[in-house]
Amino acid sequence: MRRRGAVSLDGVGPGPQNADASSHMNVSPDPSLQALGACAPSRPAHWFARGMVGAVSTPGLVLVATFVGFGGLLHDLGFPIFAGLLSTLLVWALPAQVILVGGLAAGASLPALAVAVCLSGVRLLPMVVSLMPLMRGPRPRLLSELVCAHFVAVTMWVEGLRLLPGVAPEGRPAYATGLGFGLTVLSMTGTAIGFYLTGALPGPLAVALLLLTPISFAILLVRNARRPVDWLAIVLGAAISPLVANSPGGLDLFWAGVGGGTLAFFLARILPGRQA
């Protein structure tokens, strides 16, 4: 007999206590996870492995191709491969990595580079805030949440919103960690491939590969937009982008995203018959 309000352990989806978070994200649970949930054990290792498997997807392969370009950039700048792989593991944000590597190659001071990398990471804060309710389990643990937050970047955010609603609440921290770690491993693999195959990779192609992630992100945003407020946020963000271009600290993307999303939220609240 199940107590009212108890969290569902069958893995089909979030229980009543977590329904608000999932519905607020406006993301339908992944069908493959729903089918799996009927017989899935609740062991963390199982959900971690499922997260690793979930990383092998089209966005994950786009990451590999993108980091192939980053690996070629490392080689051209004479940057050590070990340090480049370590930047992928620890920094885990391609724009910040390009700032770090380019700054070191140009002889910039370490304090200035540290500030620039930190400011570049500010754009990820809204993603962490919006995804954390889905990554947090029924018993929040600070260490687990910090690990999950570290892996949140553009691809992790998009895939997390798509996949996590279909994961049992007690398995979400492990699944999110596995998903983020899997994406990181794929990115490190792409970095190594690009570094050692840079002789066969034309320079313009290496630069073009770096654009795959923002292009993929834009496509995924459109694909996941279902309600009018989602489309409104995309349109407003695109309209604001030219106004905040070249913002200090490289925060133009941050202001465009937060500004467009915030305006869309309040407009949806104000306009009659609309829900945010």
PDB file of C-alpha atoms in Angstrom, residues 1-264:
ATOM      1  CA  MET A   1       0.000   0.000   0.000  1.00  0.00           C
ATOM      2  CA  ARG A   2       1.453   3.347  -1.016  1.00  0.00           C
ATOM      3  CA  ARG A   3       1.137   6.430   1.130  1.00  0.00           C
ATOM      4  CA  ARG A   4      -0.458   9.452  -0.463  1.00  0.00           C
ATOM      5  CA  GLY A   5       2.141  11.912  -1.690  1.00  0.00           C
ATOM      6  CA  ALA A   6       4.901   9.303  -1.721  1.00  0.00           C
ATOM      7  CA  VAL A   7       7.333   9.447  -4.589  1.00  0.00           C
ATOM      8  CA  SER A   8       6.798   6.855  -7.282  1.00  0.00           C
ATOM      9  CA  LEU A   9       9.586   4.257  -7.353  1.00  0.00           C
ATOM     10  CA  ASP A  10       8.640   2.584 -10.592  1.00  0.00           C
ATOM     11  CA  GLY A  11      10.763   4.964 -12.699  1.00  0.00           C
ATOM     12  CA  VAL A  12       7.893   5.897 -14.989  1.00  0.00           C
ATOM     13  CA  GLY A  13       8.127   9.558 -14.107  1.00  0.00           C
ATOM     14  CA  PRO A  14       8.062  12.075 -11.297  1.00  0.00           C
ATOM     15  CA  GLY A  15       5.747  11.578  -8.359  1.00  0.00           C
ATOM     16  CA  PRO A  16       3.196  14.157  -7.183  1.00  0.00           C
ATOM     17  CA  GLN A  17       5.771  16.092  -5.212  1.00  0.00           C
ATOM     18  CA  ASN A  18       7.880  16.620  -8.306  1.00  0.00           C
ATOM     19  CA  ALA A  19       5.123  17.153 -10.853  1.00  0.00           C
ATOM     20  CA  ASP A  20       5.300  20.930 -10.602  1.00  0.00           C
ATOM     21  CA  ALA A  21       8.998  21.021 -11.466  1.00  0.00           C
ATOM     22  CA  SER A  22       8.552  18.782 -14.492  1.00  0.00           C
ATOM     23  CA  SER A  23       5.486  20.580 -15.802  1.00  0.00           C
ATOM     24  CA  HIS A  24       7.136  23.951 -15.291  1.00  0.00           C
ATOM     25  CA  MET A  25       9.957  22.870 -17.593  1.00  0.00           C
ATOM     26  CA  ASN A  26       7.331  21.977 -20.213  1.00  0.00           C
ATOM     27  CA  VAL A  27       9.259  18.886 -21.320  1.00  0.00           C
ATOM     28  CA  SER A  28       7.706  15.516 -22.130  1.00  0.00           C
ATOM     29  CA  PRO A  29       9.496  12.530 -20.557  1.00  0.00           C
ATOM     30  CA  ASP A  30      11.608  10.517 -22.952  1.00  0.00           C
ATOM     31  CA  PRO A  31       9.598   7.435 -24.089  1.00  0.00           C
ATOM     32  CA  SER A  32      12.588   5.101 -23.817  1.00  0.00           C
ATOM     33  CA  LEU A  33      13.077   6.064 -20.176  1.00  0.00           C
ATOM     34  CA  GLN A  34       9.378   5.578 -19.474  1.00  0.00           C
ATOM     35  CA  ALA A  35       9.502   2.077 -20.912  1.00  0.00           C
ATOM     36  CA  LEU A  36      12.652   1.316 -18.966  1.00  0.00           C
ATOM     37  CA  GLY A  37      11.254   2.645 -15.706  1.00  0.00           C
ATOM     38  CA  ALA A  38       8.681  -0.122 -15.280  1.00  0.00           C
ATOM     39  CA  CYS A  39      11.378  -2.644 -14.381  1.00  0.00           C
ATOM     40  CA  ALA A  40      14.352  -0.413 -13.534  1.00  0.00           C
ATOM     41  CA  PRO A  41      16.113  -0.884 -10.193  1.00  0.00           C
ATOM     42  CA  SER A  42      16.754   2.185  -8.077  1.00  0.00           C
ATOM     43  CA  ARG A  43      20.496   1.591  -7.570  1.00  0.00           C
ATOM     44  CA  PRO A  44      22.572   4.736  -8.234  1.00  0.00           C
ATOM     45  CA  ALA A  45      25.043   2.738 -10.347  1.00  0.00           C
ATOM     46  CA  HIS A  46      22.205   1.680 -12.650  1.00  0.00           C
ATOM     47  CA  TRP A  47      21.013   5.246 -13.219  1.00  0.00           C
ATOM     48  CA  PHE A  48      24.587   6.489 -13.636  1.00  0.00           C
ATOM     49  CA  ALA A  49      25.096   3.905 -16.383  1.00  0.00           C
ATOM     50  CA  ARG A  50      21.796   4.912 -18.008  1.00  0.00           C
ATOM     51  CA  GLY A  51      22.962   8.529 -17.957  1.00  0.00           C
ATOM     52  CA  MET A  52      26.215   7.555 -19.664  1.00  0.00           C
ATOM     53  CA  VAL A  53      24.229   5.759 -22.357  1.00  0.00           C
ATOM     54  CA  GLY A  54      21.936   8.776 -22.735  1.00  0.00           C
ATOM     55  CA  ALA A  55      24.960  10.954 -23.496  1.00  0.00           C
ATOM     56  CA  VAL A  56      25.519   9.030 -26.738  1.00  0.00           C
ATOM     57  CA  SER A  57      23.017  10.983 -28.804  1.00  0.00           C
ATOM     58  CA  THR A  58      22.936  13.483 -31.643  1.00  0.00           C
ATOM     59  CA  PRO A  59      23.823  16.436 -29.338  1.00  0.00           C
ATOM     60  CA  GLY A  60      26.639  14.324 -27.889  1.00  0.00           C
ATOM     61  CA  LEU A  61      28.043  13.615 -31.345  1.00  0.00           C
ATOM     62  CA  VAL A  62      27.807  17.329 -32.139  1.00  0.00           C
ATOM     63  CA  LEU A  63      29.934  17.931 -29.041  1.00  0.00           C
ATOM     64  CA  VAL A  64      32.542  15.466 -30.325  1.00  0.00           C
ATOM     65  CA  ALA A  65      32.766  17.293 -33.654  1.00  0.00           C
ATOM     66  CA  THR A  66      32.952  20.662 -31.887  1.00  0.00           C
ATOM     67  CA  PHE A  67      35.798  19.568 -29.635  1.00  0.00           C
ATOM     68  CA  VAL A  68      37.642  18.120 -32.617  1.00  0.00           C
ATOM     69  CA  GLY A  69      37.938  21.745 -33.701  1.00  0.00           C
ATOM     70  CA  PHE A  70      39.086  22.703 -30.195  1.00  0.00           C
ATOM     71  CA  GLY A  71      41.751  19.987 -30.300  1.00  0.00           C
ATOM     72  CA  GLY A  72      43.034  21.373 -33.590  1.00  0.00           C
ATOM     73  CA  LEU A  73      43.183  24.824 -32.007  1.00  0.00           C
ATOM     74  CA  LEU A  74      45.258  23.423 -29.128  1.00  0.00           C
ATOM     75  CA  HIS A  75      47.733  21.908 -31.570  1.00  0.00           C
ATOM     76  CA  ASP A  76      48.059  25.092 -33.626  1.00  0.00           C
ATOM     77  CA  LEU A  77      48.742  27.165 -30.506  1.00  0.00           C
ATOM     78  CA  GLY A  78      51.294  24.686 -29.165  1.00  0.00           C
ATOM     79  CA  PHE A  79      49.156  23.980 -26.107  1.00  0.00           C
ATOM     80  CA  PRO A  80      49.916  20.645 -24.329  1.00  0.00           C
ATOM     81  CA  ILE A  81      47.294  17.972 -24.929  1.00  0.00           C
ATOM     82  CA  PHE A  82      47.171  17.008 -21.236  1.00  0.00           C
ATOM     83  CA  ALA A  83      46.407  20.593 -20.209  1.00  0.00           C
ATOM     84  CA  GLY A  84      43.785  20.813 -22.953  1.00  0.00           C
ATOM     85  CA  LEU A  85      42.070  17.633 -21.771  1.00  0.00           C
ATOM     86  CA  LEU A  86      42.215  18.900 -18.195  1.00  0.00           C
ATOM     87  CA  SER A  87      40.519  22.135 -19.268  1.00  0.00           C
ATOM     88  CA  THR A  88      37.697  20.099 -20.812  1.00  0.00           C
ATOM     89  CA  LEU A  89      37.278  18.120 -17.599  1.00  0.00           C
ATOM     90  CA  LEU A  90      37.521  21.019 -15.134  1.00  0.00           C
ATOM     91  CA  VAL A  91      36.333  24.113 -17.020  1.00  0.00           C
ATOM     92  CA  TRP A  92      33.740  22.260 -19.148  1.00  0.00           C
ATOM     93  CA  ALA A  93      32.585  25.219 -21.207  1.00  0.00           C
ATOM     94  CA  LEU A  94      34.017  25.689 -24.687  1.00  0.00           C
ATOM     95  CA  PRO A  95      33.889  29.529 -24.828  1.00  0.00           C
ATOM     96  CA  ALA A  96      35.716  29.718 -21.499  1.00  0.00           C
ATOM     97  CA  GLN A  97      38.247  27.140 -22.703  1.00  0.00           C
ATOM     98  CA  VAL A  98      38.935  29.138 -25.865  1.00  0.00           C
ATOM     99  CA  ILE A  99      39.412  32.267 -23.711  1.00  0.00           C
ATOM    100  CA  LEU A 100      41.800  30.365 -21.425  1.00  0.00           C
ATOM    101  CA  VAL A 101      43.878  28.777 -24.186  1.00  0.00           C
ATOM    102  CA  GLY A 102      43.978  31.893 -26.363  1.00  0.00           C
ATOM    103  CA  GLY A 103      44.877  34.090 -23.398  1.00  0.00           C
ATOM    104  CA  LEU A 104      47.718  31.825 -22.308  1.00  0.00           C
ATOM    105  CA  ALA A 105      49.045  31.691 -25.861  1.00  0.00           C
ATOM    106  CA  ALA A 106      48.923  35.501 -26.024  1.00  0.00           C
ATOM    107  CA  GLY A 107      50.756  35.854 -22.705  1.00  0.00           C
ATOM    108  CA  ALA A 108      47.852  37.291 -20.697  1.00  0.00           C
ATOM    109  CA  SER A 109      48.202  37.357 -16.918  1.00  0.00           C
ATOM    110  CA  LEU A 110      46.655  34.516 -14.932  1.00  0.00           C
ATOM    111  CA  PRO A 111      44.473  36.770 -12.709  1.00  0.00           C
ATOM    112  CA  ALA A 112      42.990  38.462 -15.785  1.00  0.00           C
ATOM    113  CA  LEU A 113      42.327  35.085 -17.402  1.00  0.00           C
ATOM    114  CA  ALA A 114      40.707  33.784 -14.222  1.00  0.00           C
ATOM    115  CA  VAL A 115      38.320  36.749 -14.152  1.00  0.00           C
ATOM    116  CA  ALA A 116      37.507  36.361 -17.853  1.00  0.00           C
ATOM    117  CA  VAL A 117      36.788  32.636 -17.496  1.00  0.00           C
ATOM    118  CA  CYS A 118      34.578  33.244 -14.445  1.00  0.00           C
ATOM    119  CA  LEU A 119      32.606  35.966 -16.225  1.00  0.00           C
ATOM    120  CA  SER A 120      32.119  33.646 -19.187  1.00  0.00           C
ATOM    121  CA  GLY A 121      30.651  31.053 -16.834  1.00  0.00           C
ATOM    122  CA  VAL A 122      28.031  33.475 -15.481  1.00  0.00           C
ATOM    123  CA  ARG A 123      25.843  32.698 -18.512  1.00  0.00           C
ATOM    124  CA  LEU A 124      25.449  29.142 -17.204  1.00  0.00           C
ATOM    125  CA  LEU A 125      23.925  30.230 -13.878  1.00  0.00           C
ATOM    126  CA  PRO A 126      20.313  30.461 -15.157  1.00  0.00           C
ATOM    127  CA  MET A 127      20.714  26.995 -16.686  1.00  0.00           C
ATOM    128  CA  VAL A 128      21.834  25.552 -13.351  1.00  0.00           C
ATOM    129  CA  VAL A 129      18.954  27.235 -11.520  1.00  0.00           C
ATOM    130  CA  SER A 130      16.335  25.960 -13.974  1.00  0.00           C
ATOM    131  CA  LEU A 131      17.735  22.412 -14.153  1.00  0.00           C
ATOM    132  CA  MET A 132      18.531  21.872 -10.467  1.00  0.00           C
ATOM    133  CA  PRO A 133      14.928  20.969  -9.443  1.00  0.00           C
ATOM    134  CA  LEU A 134      15.116  18.075 -11.907  1.00  0.00           C
ATOM    135  CA  MET A 135      18.612  16.948 -10.869  1.00  0.00           C
ATOM    136  CA  ARG A 136      17.850  17.062  -7.147  1.00  0.00           C
ATOM    137  CA  GLY A 137      16.653  13.807  -5.600  1.00  0.00           C
ATOM    138  CA  PRO A 138      14.011  13.355  -2.890  1.00  0.00           C
ATOM    139  CA  ARG A 139      16.791  13.741  -0.300  1.00  0.00           C
ATOM    140  CA  PRO A 140      18.917  16.721  -1.378  1.00  0.00           C
ATOM    141  CA  ARG A 141      22.651  16.371  -0.743  1.00  0.00           C
ATOM    142  CA  LEU A 142      24.954  19.346  -1.196  1.00  0.00           C
ATOM    143  CA  LEU A 143      27.897  17.366  -2.613  1.00  0.00           C
ATOM    144  CA  SER A 144      25.698  15.606  -5.154  1.00  0.00           C
ATOM    145  CA  GLU A 145      24.134  18.906  -6.221  1.00  0.00           C
ATOM    146  CA  LEU A 146      27.554  20.534  -6.633  1.00  0.00           C
ATOM    147  CA  VAL A 147      28.730  17.682  -8.862  1.00  0.00           C
ATOM    148  CA  CYS A 148      25.563  17.900 -10.966  1.00  0.00           C
ATOM    149  CA  ALA A 149      25.878  21.684 -11.210  1.00  0.00           C
ATOM    150  CA  HIS A 150      29.457  21.398 -12.478  1.00  0.00           C
ATOM    151  CA  PHE A 151      28.327  19.419 -15.521  1.00  0.00           C
ATOM    152  CA  VAL A 152      25.612  21.893 -16.538  1.00  0.00           C
ATOM    153  CA  ALA A 153      26.456  23.493 -19.877  1.00  0.00           C
ATOM    154  CA  VAL A 154      24.385  24.109 -22.993  1.00  0.00           C
ATOM    155  CA  THR A 155      24.144  20.479 -24.146  1.00  0.00           C
ATOM    156  CA  MET A 156      23.672  19.125 -20.625  1.00  0.00           C
ATOM    157  CA  TRP A 157      20.905  21.663 -20.008  1.00  0.00           C
ATOM    158  CA  VAL A 158      18.984  20.816 -23.170  1.00  0.00           C
ATOM    159  CA  GLU A 159      19.333  17.052 -22.746  1.00  0.00           C
ATOM    160  CA  GLY A 160      18.601  17.240 -19.015  1.00  0.00           C
ATOM    161  CA  LEU A 161      15.307  19.042 -19.618  1.00  0.00           C
ATOM    162  CA  ARG A 162      14.400  16.377 -22.165  1.00  0.00           C
ATOM    163  CA  LEU A 163      15.475  13.237 -20.300  1.00  0.00           C
ATOM    164  CA  LEU A 164      15.287  13.873 -16.544  1.00  0.00           C
ATOM    165  CA  PRO A 165      11.465  14.160 -16.267  1.00  0.00           C
ATOM    166  CA  GLY A 166      11.276  10.485 -17.288  1.00  0.00           C
ATOM    167  CA  VAL A 167      13.679   9.352 -14.556  1.00  0.00           C
ATOM    168  CA  ALA A 168      12.487   8.238 -11.124  1.00  0.00           C
ATOM    169  CA  PRO A 169      13.199  11.041  -8.599  1.00  0.00           C
ATOM    170  CA  GLU A 170      15.557   8.900  -6.505  1.00  0.00           C
ATOM    171  CA  GLY A 171      17.623   8.123  -9.610  1.00  0.00           C
ATOM    172  CA  ARG A 172      17.914  11.656 -10.976  1.00  0.00           C
ATOM    173  CA  PRO A 173      21.153  12.756  -9.226  1.00  0.00           C
ATOM    174  CA  ALA A 174      22.985   9.640 -10.433  1.00  0.00           C
ATOM    175  CA  TYR A 175      21.453   9.891 -13.908  1.00  0.00           C
ATOM    176  CA  ALA A 176      22.385  13.574 -14.225  1.00  0.00           C
ATOM    177  CA  THR A 177      25.936  12.824 -13.077  1.00  0.00           C
ATOM    178  CA  GLY A 178      26.229   9.978 -15.582  1.00  0.00           C
ATOM    179  CA  LEU A 179      24.820  12.134 -18.373  1.00  0.00           C
ATOM    180  CA  GLY A 180      27.212  14.995 -17.620  1.00  0.00           C
ATOM    181  CA  PHE A 181      30.201  12.697 -17.221  1.00  0.00           C
ATOM    182  CA  GLY A 182      29.355  10.912 -20.458  1.00  0.00           C
ATOM    183  CA  LEU A 183      29.191  14.209 -22.346  1.00  0.00           C
ATOM    184  CA  THR A 184      32.519  15.213 -20.801  1.00  0.00           C
ATOM    185  CA  VAL A 185      34.163  11.949 -21.885  1.00  0.00           C
ATOM    186  CA  LEU A 186      32.842  12.445 -25.415  1.00  0.00           C
ATOM    187  CA  SER A 187      34.236  15.983 -25.435  1.00  0.00           C
ATOM    188  CA  MET A 188      37.641  14.838 -24.198  1.00  0.00           C
ATOM    189  CA  THR A 189      37.669  12.166 -26.903  1.00  0.00           C
ATOM    190  CA  GLY A 190      36.918  14.786 -29.547  1.00  0.00           C
ATOM    191  CA  THR A 191      39.680  17.011 -28.150  1.00  0.00           C
ATOM    192  CA  ALA A 192      42.247  14.206 -28.439  1.00  0.00           C
ATOM    193  CA  ILE A 193      41.112  13.293 -31.962  1.00  0.00           C
ATOM    194  CA  GLY A 194      41.381  16.889 -33.133  1.00  0.00           C
ATOM    195  CA  PHE A 195      44.797  17.345 -31.530  1.00  0.00           C
ATOM    196  CA  TYR A 196      46.406  14.288 -33.117  1.00  0.00           C
ATOM    197  CA  LEU A 197      44.674  14.574 -36.496  1.00  0.00           C
ATOM    198  CA  THR A 198      45.209  18.287 -36.919  1.00  0.00           C
ATOM    199  CA  GLY A 199      47.534  17.707 -39.877  1.00  0.00           C
ATOM    200  CA  ALA A 200      44.638  16.199 -41.822  1.00  0.00           C
ATOM    201  CA  LEU A 201      42.164  18.852 -40.662  1.00  0.00           C
ATOM    202  CA  PRO A 202      42.142  22.118 -42.661  1.00  0.00           C
ATOM    203  CA  GLY A 203      42.242  25.262 -40.543  1.00  0.00           C
ATOM    204  CA  PRO A 204      38.940  26.704 -41.807  1.00  0.00           C
ATOM    205  CA  LEU A 205      37.205  23.390 -41.078  1.00  0.00           C
ATOM    206  CA  ALA A 206      38.553  23.344 -37.520  1.00  0.00           C
ATOM    207  CA  VAL A 207      37.155  26.845 -36.954  1.00  0.00           C
ATOM    208  CA  ALA A 208      33.826  25.877 -38.531  1.00  0.00           C
ATOM    209  CA  LEU A 209      33.503  22.891 -36.193  1.00  0.00           C
ATOM    210  CA  LEU A 210      33.569  25.274 -33.222  1.00  0.00           C
ATOM    211  CA  LEU A 211      30.287  26.750 -34.481  1.00  0.00           C
ATOM    212  CA  LEU A 212      28.431  23.439 -34.328  1.00  0.00           C
ATOM    213  CA  THR A 213      27.464  23.775 -30.661  1.00  0.00           C
ATOM    214  CA  PRO A 214      25.700  27.181 -30.930  1.00  0.00           C
ATOM    215  CA  ILE A 215      24.008  26.065 -34.156  1.00  0.00           C
ATOM    216  CA  SER A 216      22.865  22.830 -32.516  1.00  0.00           C
ATOM    217  CA  PHE A 217      21.680  24.758 -29.447  1.00  0.00           C
ATOM    218  CA  ALA A 218      19.541  27.064 -31.588  1.00  0.00           C
ATOM    219  CA  ILE A 219      17.994  24.088 -33.401  1.00  0.00           C
ATOM    220  CA  LEU A 220      17.255  22.287 -30.125  1.00  0.00           C
ATOM    221  CA  LEU A 221      15.621  25.406 -28.686  1.00  0.00           C
ATOM    222  CA  VAL A 222      13.240  25.541 -31.626  1.00  0.00           C
ATOM    223  CA  ARG A 223      12.598  21.804 -31.455  1.00  0.00           C
ATOM    224  CA  ASN A 224      11.711  21.918 -27.753  1.00  0.00           C
ATOM    225  CA  ALA A 225       9.475  25.011 -28.039  1.00  0.00           C
ATOM    226  CA  ARG A 226       5.867  23.902 -27.568  1.00  0.00           C
ATOM    227  CA  ARG A 227       3.897  26.747 -25.978  1.00  0.00           C
ATOM    228  CA  PRO A 228       3.487  30.313 -27.291  1.00  0.00           C
ATOM    229  CA  VAL A 229       5.572  31.632 -24.397  1.00  0.00           C
ATOM    230  CA  ASP A 230       8.497  29.450 -25.525  1.00  0.00           C
ATOM    231  CA  TRP A 231       8.413  30.965 -28.998  1.00  0.00           C
ATOM    232  CA  LEU A 232       8.005  34.437 -27.499  1.00  0.00           C
ATOM    233  CA  ALA A 233      11.155  33.946 -25.417  1.00  0.00           C
ATOM    234  CA  ILE A 234      13.123  32.852 -28.494  1.00  0.00           C
ATOM    235  CA  VAL A 235      11.924  35.817 -30.565  1.00  0.00           C
ATOM    236  CA  LEU A 236      12.575  38.356 -27.797  1.00  0.00           C
ATOM    237  CA  GLY A 237      16.018  36.901 -27.113  1.00  0.00           C
ATOM    238  CA  ALA A 238      16.909  37.174 -30.800  1.00  0.00           C
ATOM    239  CA  ALA A 239      15.595  40.754 -30.911  1.00  0.00           C
ATOM    240  CA  ILE A 240      17.592  41.788 -27.840  1.00  0.00           C
ATOM    241  CA  SER A 241      20.849  40.195 -29.067  1.00  0.00           C
ATOM    242  CA  PRO A 242      21.946  43.084 -31.344  1.00  0.00           C
ATOM    243  CA  LEU A 243      21.218  45.589 -28.569  1.00  0.00           C
ATOM    244  CA  VAL A 244      23.532  43.884 -26.073  1.00  0.00           C
ATOM    245  CA  ALA A 245      26.257  42.828 -28.514  1.00  0.00           C
ATOM    246  CA  ASN A 246      29.815  43.385 -27.253  1.00  0.00           C
ATOM    247  CA  SER A 247      28.640  43.729 -23.649  1.00  0.00           C
ATOM    248  CA  PRO A 248      31.468  44.059 -21.094  1.00  0.00           C
ATOM    249  CA  GLY A 249      32.782  40.710 -19.949  1.00  0.00           C
ATOM    250  CA  GLY A 250      31.336  38.877 -22.949  1.00  0.00           C
ATOM    251  CA  LEU A 251      27.904  38.734 -21.307  1.00  0.00           C
ATOM    252  CA  ASP A 252      25.918  39.530 -24.454  1.00  0.00           C
ATOM    253  CA  LEU A 253      24.490  36.003 -24.694  1.00  0.00           C
ATOM    254  CA  PHE A 254      23.642  36.081 -20.991  1.00  0.00           C
ATOM    255  CA  TRP A 255      21.720  39.373 -21.237  1.00  0.00           C
ATOM    256  CA  ALA A 256      19.921  38.304 -24.402  1.00  0.00           C
ATOM    257  CA  GLY A 257      18.813  34.991 -22.908  1.00  0.00           C
ATOM    258  CA  VAL A 258      17.855  36.241 -19.457  1.00  0.00           C
ATOM    259  CA  GLY A 259      16.279  39.409 -20.849  1.00  0.00           C
ATOM    260  CA  GLY A 260      14.241  37.630 -23.519  1.00  0.00           C
ATOM    261  CA  GLY A 261      13.116  34.877 -21.175  1.00  0.00           C
ATOM    262  CA  THR A 262      12.174  37.305 -18.392  1.00  0.00           C
ATOM    263  CA  LEU A 263      10.192  39.557 -20.727  1.00  0.00           C
ATOM    264  CA  ALA A 264       8.389  36.548 -22.189  1.00  0.00           C
TER     265      ALA A 264
END
